[in-house]
């Protein structure tokens, strides 16, 4: 006999076994007990949260003999009884022609749906209610949706519809308004991990607590994903599934390796960072997986700090932001390994910003410098014929009191201003409406003037280009 996957074996048999969706199982239990079930349900939620399983349970409960007897007698039902899984109807459910399951992802045309629903107007052959379970209903074509709409709006007697979707925004409002909507939540890790441990014991294998937590975290709220991961580890394990088994089987980086990288970055030790990331690469993992694992590990560390009532998260937040940015850069890049390495290196020992010396030269607040630049450029535009060339060579270094300090890398260009200095000061005073003095500085070590005169986004882009090409002349690159 072929091996049956865990996520199939682990499907709930009654509403009481519907893990992590108690708000739905409780509501459905009350509705079934009172006989107030709808003819159409829209089940909404992320993959693996129990939508199709719930639809099957509801479909089976509608035809369950014991449930029907309890409804007639007015006896309240328990979740463990819905459905009973013992009566003739429940035992014949999987082979019943009155229970139709349909995958809209692969059968999305109006012809497929019409053929499926052609039997809806016929009376059930064996069951009390003929049920149609349509998975991924949002994948249906516009015409196919309209063909379902009429049936849901005016349903034949003894017919029920269960529509499941992961993207409710793609389901037309005309469908939504005619269905009872069941919203399935992501299943918390604190629920998934203990369930996996219990299931592992039934399989006759041990599951370490840390291993269960790791699988639960990887599942991201999906019980089906968690069972698939456990199934994979179970197939490869011996008597106990350890955290190392999970990492090795699922191709993950260990927390020890991640902590080694994080510690090296915090210690500002570039050599240690290089060694740690090299060991991570030797495991055969891609840069994207390592970066995303680092982000997840940093997130766990932050929550551990919260538990200890620590509040200094700035370093970790910067770490996470830098990694998130690098992950975006990696996709579609031909050098993802280098991007991750350089990100970690810069976090360990940040390189001084290329534009930083400009800020150091300006001892005054930026608003004063902005005022000085405006006075300088307005004056130069009105006095100098080739003002664009002149302004590209000049740097407004500071504006202290009434003194405007202007720097030049070239003495030749500085002489242009010296020749008209008094005229320039008079015109600047007229524009500023107060006395302005001009101080001229010649310094060959000044940064390229074009950097100082550019807006911040453009300046950052130009600096990046200069670093990439190893260039020192920003003007040539800018042109």
CSV table of C-alpha atoms in Angstrom, one decimal:
chain,number,residue,atom,x,y,z
A,1,UNK,CA,0.0,0.0,0.0
A,2,UNK,CA,1.3,3.5,-0.9
A,3,UNK,CA,2.4,5.7,1.9
A,4,UNK,CA,-0.2,8.3,2.9
A,5,UNK,CA,1.1,11.8,3.5
A,6,UNK,CA,0.8,13.3,7.0
A,7,UNK,CA,-1.3,16.3,5.9
A,8,UNK,CA,-3.8,13.8,4.5
A,9,UNK,CA,-3.8,11.5,7.5
A,10,UNK,CA,-3.8,14.5,9.8
A,11,UNK,CA,-7.0,16.0,8.4
A,12,UNK,CA,-9.7,16.6,11.0
A,13,UNK,CA,-12.4,14.0,11.3
A,14,UNK,CA,-14.7,16.1,13.4
A,15,UNK,CA,-15.1,19.8,14.2
A,16,UNK,CA,-13.4,19.2,17.5
A,17,UNK,CA,-10.2,18.3,15.6
A,18,UNK,CA,-10.2,21.6,13.6
A,19,UNK,CA,-7.0,23.1,15.1
A,20,UNK,CA,-6.7,26.8,15.6
A,21,UNK,CA,-10.1,27.7,14.2
A,22,UNK,CA,-12.2,27.5,17.4
A,23,UNK,CA,-14.3,30.6,16.4
A,24,UNK,CA,-15.4,28.7,13.3
A,25,UNK,CA,-16.0,25.3,14.8
A,26,UNK,CA,-18.0,26.8,17.7
A,27,UNK,CA,-20.2,28.8,15.4
A,28,UNK,CA,-20.8,25.8,13.1
A,29,UNK,CA,-21.6,23.5,16.0
A,30,UNK,CA,-24.4,25.9,17.1
A,31,UNK,CA,-25.7,26.3,13.6
A,32,UNK,CA,-25.8,22.5,13.0
A,33,UNK,CA,-27.4,21.8,16.4
A,34,UNK,CA,-30.2,24.3,15.6
A,35,UNK,CA,-30.6,23.2,12.0
A,36,UNK,CA,-29.8,26.7,10.7
A,37,UNK,CA,-27.2,25.9,8.1
A,38,UNK,CA,-26.9,28.0,5.0
A,39,UNK,CA,-27.0,26.7,1.4
A,40,UNK,CA,-23.8,28.6,0.5
A,41,UNK,CA,-20.6,29.2,2.4
A,42,UNK,CA,-17.5,31.2,1.3
A,43,UNK,CA,-14.4,29.9,3.2
A,44,UNK,CA,-11.6,32.5,3.2
A,45,UNK,CA,-8.0,32.2,4.5
A,46,UNK,CA,-4.4,31.5,3.8
A,47,UNK,CA,-3.3,28.1,2.4
A,48,UNK,CA,-3.3,25.2,4.8
A,49,UNK,CA,-5.5,26.7,7.5
A,50,UNK,CA,-8.4,24.2,7.1
A,51,UNK,CA,-10.8,25.6,4.5
A,52,UNK,CA,-11.3,22.5,2.4
A,53,UNK,CA,-11.3,20.2,5.5
A,54,UNK,CA,-14.0,22.3,7.0
A,55,UNK,CA,-16.0,22.2,3.8
A,56,UNK,CA,-15.8,18.4,3.8
A,57,UNK,CA,-16.8,18.2,7.5
A,58,UNK,CA,-19.8,20.5,6.9
A,59,UNK,CA,-20.8,18.5,3.8
A,60,UNK,CA,-20.6,15.2,5.7
A,61,UNK,CA,-22.5,16.7,8.7
A,62,UNK,CA,-25.4,17.8,6.5
A,63,UNK,CA,-25.9,14.1,5.5
A,64,UNK,CA,-24.9,12.5,8.8
A,65,UNK,CA,-27.7,10.3,10.1
A,66,UNK,CA,-26.9,10.8,13.8
A,67,UNK,CA,-26.7,14.6,13.3
A,68,UNK,CA,-30.1,14.5,11.6
A,69,UNK,CA,-31.6,12.5,14.5
A,70,UNK,CA,-30.2,14.9,17.0
A,71,UNK,CA,-31.7,17.9,15.1
A,72,UNK,CA,-35.1,16.2,15.0
A,73,UNK,CA,-35.1,15.5,18.7
A,74,UNK,CA,-33.7,18.9,19.6
A,75,UNK,CA,-30.7,17.4,21.4
A,76,UNK,CA,-27.7,19.7,21.5
A,77,UNK,CA,-24.6,18.3,19.7
A,78,UNK,CA,-21.0,18.3,20.8
A,79,UNK,CA,-18.2,19.1,18.4
A,80,UNK,CA,-16.9,15.6,18.8
A,81,UNK,CA,-20.2,14.3,17.2
A,82,UNK,CA,-20.1,16.4,14.1
A,83,UNK,CA,-20.0,14.3,12.0
A,84,UNK,CA,-20.3,10.9,13.7
A,85,UNK,CA,-18.1,9.0,11.1
A,86,UNK,CA,-20.0,5.8,11.9
A,87,UNK,CA,-23.3,6.0,10.1
A,88,UNK,CA,-23.8,4.6,6.6
A,89,UNK,CA,-23.8,8.1,5.1
A,90,UNK,CA,-20.5,9.1,6.7
A,91,UNK,CA,-18.8,5.9,5.7
A,92,UNK,CA,-19.9,6.3,2.1
A,93,UNK,CA,-19.0,10.0,1.9
A,94,UNK,CA,-15.8,9.7,-0.1
A,95,UNK,CA,-17.4,7.5,-2.8
A,96,UNK,CA,-20.7,9.3,-2.9
A,97,UNK,CA,-21.8,10.7,-6.2
A,98,UNK,CA,-23.7,13.4,-4.3
A,99,UNK,CA,-20.5,14.9,-3.0
A,100,UNK,CA,-18.7,16.8,-5.8
A,101,UNK,CA,-15.3,18.4,-5.3
A,102,UNK,CA,-14.0,20.7,-8.0
A,103,UNK,CA,-10.6,22.5,-8.4
A,104,UNK,CA,-11.3,25.9,-10.1
A,105,UNK,CA,-7.5,26.5,-10.5
A,106,UNK,CA,-7.3,23.8,-13.3
A,107,UNK,CA,-11.0,23.9,-14.5
A,108,UNK,CA,-11.8,27.6,-14.8
A,109,UNK,CA,-13.8,27.9,-18.0
A,110,UNK,CA,-17.5,28.3,-18.2
A,111,UNK,CA,-17.8,24.9,-20.0
A,112,UNK,CA,-16.1,23.2,-17.0
A,113,UNK,CA,-18.4,24.8,-14.5
A,114,UNK,CA,-21.5,24.2,-16.6
A,115,UNK,CA,-20.7,20.5,-16.9
A,116,UNK,CA,-20.0,20.3,-13.2
A,117,UNK,CA,-23.3,22.0,-12.2
A,118,UNK,CA,-25.5,20.3,-14.7
A,119,UNK,CA,-26.5,17.8,-12.1
A,120,UNK,CA,-27.4,20.4,-9.5
A,121,UNK,CA,-31.0,20.4,-10.5
A,122,UNK,CA,-31.2,16.6,-10.2
A,123,UNK,CA,-32.3,15.1,-6.8
A,124,UNK,CA,-29.5,13.5,-4.7
A,125,UNK,CA,-29.1,9.8,-5.4
A,126,UNK,CA,-28.4,8.7,-1.8
A,127,UNK,CA,-27.7,11.7,0.4
A,128,UNK,CA,-30.1,14.2,1.9
A,129,UNK,CA,-28.1,17.1,0.5
A,130,UNK,CA,-26.1,17.3,-2.7
A,131,UNK,CA,-22.9,19.3,-1.9
A,132,UNK,CA,-20.5,21.1,-4.2
A,133,UNK,CA,-17.0,22.0,-2.9
A,134,UNK,CA,-15.3,24.4,-5.3
A,135,UNK,CA,-11.6,25.2,-4.3
A,136,UNK,CA,-9.8,28.3,-5.4
A,137,UNK,CA,-13.0,29.9,-6.6
A,138,UNK,CA,-11.3,33.2,-7.4
A,139,UNK,CA,-9.5,31.5,-10.3
A,140,UNK,CA,-12.8,31.0,-12.3
A,141,UNK,CA,-13.4,33.1,-15.4
A,142,UNK,CA,-15.9,35.9,-15.4
A,143,UNK,CA,-18.4,33.8,-17.3
A,144,UNK,CA,-17.9,30.8,-15.0
A,145,UNK,CA,-18.6,33.0,-12.0
A,146,UNK,CA,-21.9,34.2,-13.5
A,147,UNK,CA,-23.0,30.6,-14.2
A,148,UNK,CA,-22.5,29.8,-10.4
A,149,UNK,CA,-24.2,33.1,-9.4
A,150,UNK,CA,-27.7,32.1,-10.6
A,151,UNK,CA,-27.5,28.7,-8.8
A,152,UNK,CA,-26.4,30.4,-5.5
A,153,UNK,CA,-29.0,33.1,-5.9
A,154,UNK,CA,-31.9,30.6,-6.5
A,155,UNK,CA,-30.6,27.3,-5.2
A,156,UNK,CA,-32.4,24.0,-6.0
A,157,UNK,CA,-33.8,22.2,-3.0
A,158,UNK,CA,-31.3,20.0,-1.1
A,159,UNK,CA,-28.2,21.5,-2.7
A,160,UNK,CA,-25.3,23.3,-0.8
A,161,UNK,CA,-22.2,25.1,-2.1
A,162,UNK,CA,-18.9,25.5,-0.4
A,163,UNK,CA,-16.6,28.0,-2.1
A,164,UNK,CA,-13.0,28.2,-0.8
A,165,UNK,CA,-10.5,30.9,-1.7
A,166,UNK,CA,-7.2,32.4,-0.6
A,167,UNK,CA,-7.9,35.8,-2.3
A,168,UNK,CA,-11.3,37.1,-1.3
A,169,UNK,CA,-10.6,40.4,-3.1
A,170,UNK,CA,-10.8,38.5,-6.4
A,171,UNK,CA,-14.2,37.0,-5.6
A,172,UNK,CA,-17.0,39.3,-7.0
A,173,UNK,CA,-19.2,41.0,-4.5
A,174,UNK,CA,-22.3,39.4,-6.1
A,175,UNK,CA,-21.0,36.0,-4.9
A,176,UNK,CA,-19.8,37.3,-1.5
A,177,UNK,CA,-23.1,38.9,-0.7
A,178,UNK,CA,-25.0,35.6,-1.2
A,179,UNK,CA,-22.7,33.4,1.0
A,180,UNK,CA,-22.0,33.1,4.6
A,181,UNK,CA,-18.3,34.0,4.9
A,182,UNK,CA,-16.0,32.0,7.2
A,183,UNK,CA,-12.7,33.7,7.8
A,184,UNK,CA,-9.9,31.3,8.7
A,185,UNK,CA,-7.0,32.7,10.8
A,186,UNK,CA,-3.4,31.9,10.6
A,187,UNK,CA,-2.7,29.3,13.2
A,188,UNK,CA,-0.3,30.5,16.0
A,189,UNK,CA,3.1,28.8,16.5
A,190,UNK,CA,2.1,28.1,20.1
A,191,UNK,CA,-0.7,25.8,18.8
A,192,UNK,CA,1.2,24.2,15.9
A,193,UNK,CA,4.3,23.1,17.9
A,194,UNK,CA,2.4,21.1,20.6
A,195,UNK,CA,0.2,19.5,18.0
A,196,UNK,CA,3.3,18.4,16.0
A,197,UNK,CA,4.8,16.9,19.2
A,198,UNK,CA,1.6,15.0,19.9
A,199,UNK,CA,1.4,13.7,16.3
A,200,UNK,CA,5.1,12.6,16.4
A,201,UNK,CA,4.4,10.5,19.5
A,202,UNK,CA,1.6,8.8,17.7
A,203,UNK,CA,4.0,8.0,14.9
A,204,UNK,CA,6.4,6.5,17.4
A,205,UNK,CA,9.2,9.1,17.0
A,206,UNK,CA,10.4,11.8,19.4
A,207,UNK,CA,10.3,15.5,18.4
A,208,UNK,CA,12.5,17.9,20.3
A,209,UNK,CA,10.8,21.0,21.6
A,210,UNK,CA,13.2,23.3,19.7
A,211,UNK,CA,12.7,21.3,16.5
A,212,UNK,CA,8.9,21.5,16.8
A,213,UNK,CA,9.1,25.3,17.3
A,214,UNK,CA,11.4,25.6,14.3
A,215,UNK,CA,8.9,23.7,12.1
A,216,UNK,CA,6.0,25.8,13.5
A,217,UNK,CA,7.9,29.0,12.7
A,218,UNK,CA,8.6,27.9,9.1
A,219,UNK,CA,5.0,27.0,8.6
A,220,UNK,CA,4.0,30.6,9.0
A,221,UNK,CA,0.5,29.8,10.3
A,222,UNK,CA,-0.2,26.9,7.9
A,223,UNK,CA,-0.9,23.6,9.5
A,224,UNK,CA,-0.6,21.8,6.2
A,225,UNK,CA,2.9,23.2,5.6
A,226,UNK,CA,3.8,22.2,9.2
A,227,UNK,CA,2.7,18.6,8.6
A,228,UNK,CA,4.5,18.5,5.3
A,229,UNK,CA,7.8,19.6,7.0
A,230,UNK,CA,7.3,17.1,9.8
A,231,UNK,CA,6.6,14.4,7.3
A,232,UNK,CA,9.8,15.2,5.5
A,233,UNK,CA,11.8,15.1,8.7
A,234,UNK,CA,10.1,11.9,9.9
A,235,UNK,CA,11.1,10.1,6.7
A,236,UNK,CA,14.8,11.0,7.3
A,237,UNK,CA,14.9,10.7,11.1
A,238,UNK,CA,15.8,7.7,13.3
A,239,UNK,CA,14.2,7.6,16.7
A,240,UNK,CA,14.1,11.3,17.5
A,241,UNK,CA,13.8,14.4,15.3
A,242,UNK,CA,16.3,17.0,16.6
A,243,UNK,CA,16.8,20.6,15.6
A,244,UNK,CA,19.9,19.6,13.6
A,245,UNK,CA,17.7,17.1,11.7
A,246,UNK,CA,15.3,19.8,10.8
A,247,UNK,CA,18.0,22.1,9.6
A,248,UNK,CA,19.7,19.5,7.6
A,249,UNK,CA,16.6,17.9,6.1
A,250,UNK,CA,14.9,21.2,5.2
A,251,UNK,CA,18.1,22.9,4.0
A,252,UNK,CA,18.2,25.6,6.7
A,253,UNK,CA,21.1,27.4,8.4
A,254,UNK,CA,21.6,26.6,12.1
A,255,UNK,CA,20.9,29.2,14.8
A,256,UNK,CA,24.5,28.7,16.0
A,257,UNK,CA,25.8,29.9,12.6
A,258,UNK,CA,23.4,32.8,12.6
A,259,UNK,CA,24.3,33.8,16.1
A,260,UNK,CA,28.0,33.6,15.1
A,261,UNK,CA,27.4,36.1,12.2
A,262,UNK,CA,25.3,38.4,14.4
A,263,UNK,CA,27.9,38.4,17.2
A,264,UNK,CA,30.7,39.2,14.7
A,265,UNK,CA,28.7,42.2,13.4
A,266,UNK,CA,28.0,43.4,16.9
A,267,UNK,CA,31.7,43.1,17.8
A,268,UNK,CA,32.6,45.2,14.7
A,269,UNK,CA,35.0,42.5,13.7
A,270,UNK,CA,35.1,42.3,9.9
A,271,UNK,CA,37.5,39.4,9.8
A,272,UNK,CA,35.1,37.3,12.0
A,273,UNK,CA,32.2,38.3,9.8
A,274,UNK,CA,34.0,37.1,6.8
A,275,UNK,CA,34.8,33.8,8.4
A,276,UNK,CA,31.3,33.3,9.6
A,277,UNK,CA,29.6,34.1,6.3
A,278,UNK,CA,32.1,31.9,4.4
A,279,UNK,CA,31.1,29.0,6.6
A,280,UNK,CA,27.4,29.7,5.9
A,281,UNK,CA,28.1,29.7,2.2
A,282,UNK,CA,30.0,26.4,2.4
A,283,UNK,CA,26.8,24.7,3.6
A,284,UNK,CA,25.4,25.3,0.1
A,285,UNK,CA,22.6,27.7,1.2
A,286,UNK,CA,21.8,30.6,-1.1
A,287,UNK,CA,22.4,34.2,0.0
A,288,UNK,CA,18.6,34.9,0.1
A,289,UNK,CA,18.0,32.1,2.5
A,290,UNK,CA,20.8,33.2,4.8
A,291,UNK,CA,19.7,36.8,4.7
A,292,UNK,CA,16.0,35.9,5.4
A,293,UNK,CA,17.1,33.5,8.2
A,294,UNK,CA,19.2,36.3,9.7
A,295,UNK,CA,16.2,38.6,9.7
A,296,UNK,CA,14.0,35.9,11.4
A,297,UNK,CA,16.7,35.2,14.0
A,298,UNK,CA,17.0,39.0,14.8
A,299,UNK,CA,13.3,39.2,15.1
A,300,UNK,CA,13.4,36.3,17.7
A,301,UNK,CA,16.2,38.1,19.5
A,302,UNK,CA,14.1,41.3,19.7
A,303,UNK,CA,11.2,39.3,21.2
A,304,UNK,CA,13.5,37.7,23.7
A,305,UNK,CA,14.8,41.2,24.7
A,306,UNK,CA,11.1,42.3,25.2
A,307,UNK,CA,10.6,39.3,27.5
A,308,UNK,CA,13.6,40.6,29.5
A,309,UNK,CA,12.1,44.1,29.5
A,310,UNK,CA,15.0,45.5,27.5
A,311,UNK,CA,14.3,48.5,25.3
A,312,UNK,CA,17.4,49.3,23.3
A,313,UNK,CA,16.5,48.0,19.8
A,314,UNK,CA,18.2,50.6,17.6
A,315,UNK,CA,21.1,48.4,16.7
A,316,UNK,CA,19.0,45.4,15.8
A,317,UNK,CA,16.5,47.6,13.9
A,318,UNK,CA,19.3,49.0,11.7
A,319,UNK,CA,20.6,45.5,11.2
A,320,UNK,CA,17.2,44.2,10.0
A,321,UNK,CA,16.6,47.3,7.8
A,322,UNK,CA,20.0,46.8,6.1
A,323,UNK,CA,19.3,43.1,5.5
A,324,UNK,CA,15.8,43.7,4.2
A,325,UNK,CA,17.3,46.2,1.7
A,326,UNK,CA,19.9,43.7,0.6
A,327,UNK,CA,17.3,41.0,0.1
A,328,UNK,CA,15.5,43.3,-2.3
A,329,UNK,CA,18.8,43.9,-4.2
A,330,UNK,CA,19.7,40.2,-4.4
A,331,UNK,CA,16.6,39.2,-6.4
A,332,UNK,CA,17.5,39.5,-10.1
A,333,UNK,CA,21.2,40.3,-9.3
A,334,UNK,CA,24.1,38.2,-10.6
A,335,UNK,CA,26.1,38.8,-7.4
A,336,UNK,CA,23.8,38.0,-4.5
A,337,UNK,CA,26.7,36.6,-2.4
A,338,UNK,CA,28.7,39.8,-2.7
A,339,UNK,CA,25.7,42.0,-1.9
A,340,UNK,CA,25.2,40.0,1.4
A,341,UNK,CA,28.9,40.0,2.3
A,342,UNK,CA,29.2,43.8,1.7
A,343,UNK,CA,26.1,44.5,3.7
A,344,UNK,CA,27.4,42.6,6.7
A,345,UNK,CA,30.9,44.1,6.4
A,346,UNK,CA,29.4,47.6,6.4
A,347,UNK,CA,27.3,46.8,9.4
A,348,UNK,CA,30.4,45.5,11.2
A,349,UNK,CA,32.6,48.5,10.4
A,350,UNK,CA,30.6,51.2,8.6
A,351,UNK,CA,32.6,53.1,5.9
A,352,UNK,CA,32.7,56.8,6.4
A,353,UNK,CA,30.1,58.4,4.1
A,354,UNK,CA,31.8,60.0,1.0
A,355,UNK,CA,29.7,63.1,1.4
A,356,UNK,CA,30.3,63.4,5.2
A,357,UNK,CA,33.3,65.8,4.9
A,358,UNK,CA,31.0,68.4,3.3
A,359,UNK,CA,28.9,68.4,6.4
A,360,UNK,CA,32.0,68.7,8.6
A,361,UNK,CA,33.1,71.8,6.6
A,362,UNK,CA,29.8,73.5,7.4
A,363,UNK,CA,29.8,74.5,11.1
A,364,UNK,CA,26.5,76.3,10.8
A,365,UNK,CA,22.9,74.9,10.7
A,366,UNK,CA,21.8,73.8,7.3
A,367,UNK,CA,19.2,76.6,7.0
A,368,UNK,CA,21.9,79.2,7.3
A,369,UNK,CA,24.0,77.4,4.7
A,370,UNK,CA,20.9,77.2,2.4
A,371,UNK,CA,20.4,81.0,2.7
A,372,UNK,CA,24.1,81.6,1.9
A,373,UNK,CA,23.9,79.3,-1.2
A,374,UNK,CA,20.8,81.2,-2.4
A,375,UNK,CA,22.5,84.6,-2.0
A,376,UNK,CA,25.7,83.3,-3.7
A,377,UNK,CA,23.9,81.7,-6.7
A,378,UNK,CA,21.5,84.7,-7.2
A,379,UNK,CA,24.4,87.1,-7.2
A,380,UNK,CA,26.6,85.0,-9.5
A,381,UNK,CA,23.7,84.6,-12.0
A,382,UNK,CA,23.2,88.3,-12.2
A,383,UNK,CA,26.9,89.3,-12.5
A,384,UNK,CA,28.8,86.6,-14.3
A,385,UNK,CA,28.1,85.8,-17.9
A,386,UNK,CA,29.1,82.1,-17.8
A,387,UNK,CA,27.6,81.7,-14.3
A,388,UNK,CA,26.8,77.9,-14.8
A,389,UNK,CA,30.5,77.1,-15.2
A,390,UNK,CA,31.5,79.3,-12.3
A,391,UNK,CA,28.9,77.9,-9.9
A,392,UNK,CA,29.9,74.3,-10.8
A,393,UNK,CA,33.4,75.1,-9.6
A,394,UNK,CA,32.5,77.0,-6.4
A,395,UNK,CA,31.5,75.6,-3.0
A,396,UNK,CA,29.6,77.6,-0.5
A,397,UNK,CA,31.4,76.4,2.6
A,398,UNK,CA,29.6,78.5,5.3
A,399,UNK,CA,27.6,81.5,6.0
A,400,UNK,CA,28.5,82.9,9.5
A,401,UNK,CA,27.0,86.2,10.5
A,402,UNK,CA,27.4,88.4,7.4
A,403,UNK,CA,30.4,86.6,6.0
A,404,UNK,CA,29.9,84.2,3.0
A,405,UNK,CA,32.8,81.7,2.7
A,406,UNK,CA,33.3,80.3,-0.8
A,407,UNK,CA,35.8,77.6,-1.6
A,408,UNK,CA,37.6,76.7,-4.9
A,409,UNK,CA,39.8,73.8,-5.9
A,410,UNK,CA,41.3,75.9,-8.7
A,411,UNK,CA,43.1,79.2,-8.1
A,412,UNK,CA,42.2,80.2,-11.7
A,413,UNK,CA,38.5,80.1,-11.0
A,414,UNK,CA,39.0,81.8,-7.6
A,415,UNK,CA,40.7,84.7,-9.4
A,416,UNK,CA,37.5,85.2,-11.4
A,417,UNK,CA,35.7,86.1,-8.1
A,418,UNK,CA,38.6,88.1,-6.7
A,419,UNK,CA,38.6,90.4,-9.7
A,420,UNK,CA,34.9,91.4,-9.0
A,421,UNK,CA,34.9,90.8,-5.3
A,422,UNK,CA,33.7,94.3,-4.3
A,423,UNK,CA,31.1,94.4,-7.0
A,424,UNK,CA,30.0,90.9,-6.0
A,425,UNK,CA,29.7,92.0,-2.3
A,426,UNK,CA,27.7,95.0,-3.3
A,427,UNK,CA,25.3,93.0,-5.4
A,428,UNK,CA,25.0,90.3,-2.7
A,429,UNK,CA,24.2,93.0,-0.1
A,430,UNK,CA,21.5,94.3,-2.3
A,431,UNK,CA,20.0,90.9,-2.7
A,432,UNK,CA,20.2,90.0,1.0
A,433,UNK,CA,19.2,93.5,2.0
A,434,UNK,CA,22.1,93.7,4.5
A,435,UNK,CA,25.9,94.0,4.3
A,436,UNK,CA,27.5,90.8,3.0
A,437,UNK,CA,31.3,90.1,3.0
A,438,UNK,CA,32.8,87.4,0.8
A,439,UNK,CA,35.7,85.3,2.0
A,440,UNK,CA,37.6,83.3,-0.7
A,441,UNK,CA,39.3,79.9,0.2
A,442,UNK,CA,41.5,77.9,-2.2
A,443,UNK,CA,41.9,74.2,-1.2
A,444,UNK,CA,42.9,71.5,-3.6
A,445,UNK,CA,41.6,68.8,-1.1
A,446,UNK,CA,38.0,70.0,-1.3
A,447,UNK,CA,35.5,67.5,-2.5
A,448,UNK,CA,34.2,67.9,-6.1
A,449,UNK,CA,32.0,71.0,-6.1
A,450,UNK,CA,29.3,69.2,-8.1
A,451,UNK,CA,28.6,67.0,-5.0
A,452,UNK,CA,27.9,70.0,-2.8
A,453,UNK,CA,25.6,71.7,-5.3
A,454,UNK,CA,23.4,68.7,-6.0
A,455,UNK,CA,20.2,67.6,-4.3
A,456,UNK,CA,20.6,64.8,-1.8
A,457,UNK,CA,19.1,61.9,-3.8
A,458,UNK,CA,21.1,62.9,-6.9
A,459,UNK,CA,24.3,63.3,-4.8
A,460,UNK,CA,23.9,59.9,-3.2
A,461,UNK,CA,23.5,58.3,-6.7
A,462,UNK,CA,26.6,60.1,-8.0
A,463,UNK,CA,28.6,59.0,-5.0
A,464,UNK,CA,27.6,55.4,-5.6
A,465,UNK,CA,28.7,55.7,-9.2
A,466,UNK,CA,32.0,57.2,-8.2
A,467,UNK,CA,32.6,54.3,-5.8
A,468,UNK,CA,31.6,51.7,-8.4
A,469,UNK,CA,33.9,53.1,-11.0
A,470,UNK,CA,36.7,54.1,-8.7
A,471,UNK,CA,36.5,57.6,-10.0
A,472,UNK,CA,37.7,60.8,-8.4
A,473,UNK,CA,36.2,63.3,-10.9
A,474,UNK,CA,32.5,63.6,-10.1
A,475,UNK,CA,32.0,66.2,-12.8
A,476,UNK,CA,32.9,63.9,-15.6
A,477,UNK,CA,30.6,61.1,-14.3
A,478,UNK,CA,27.8,63.6,-13.8
A,479,UNK,CA,28.1,64.9,-17.3
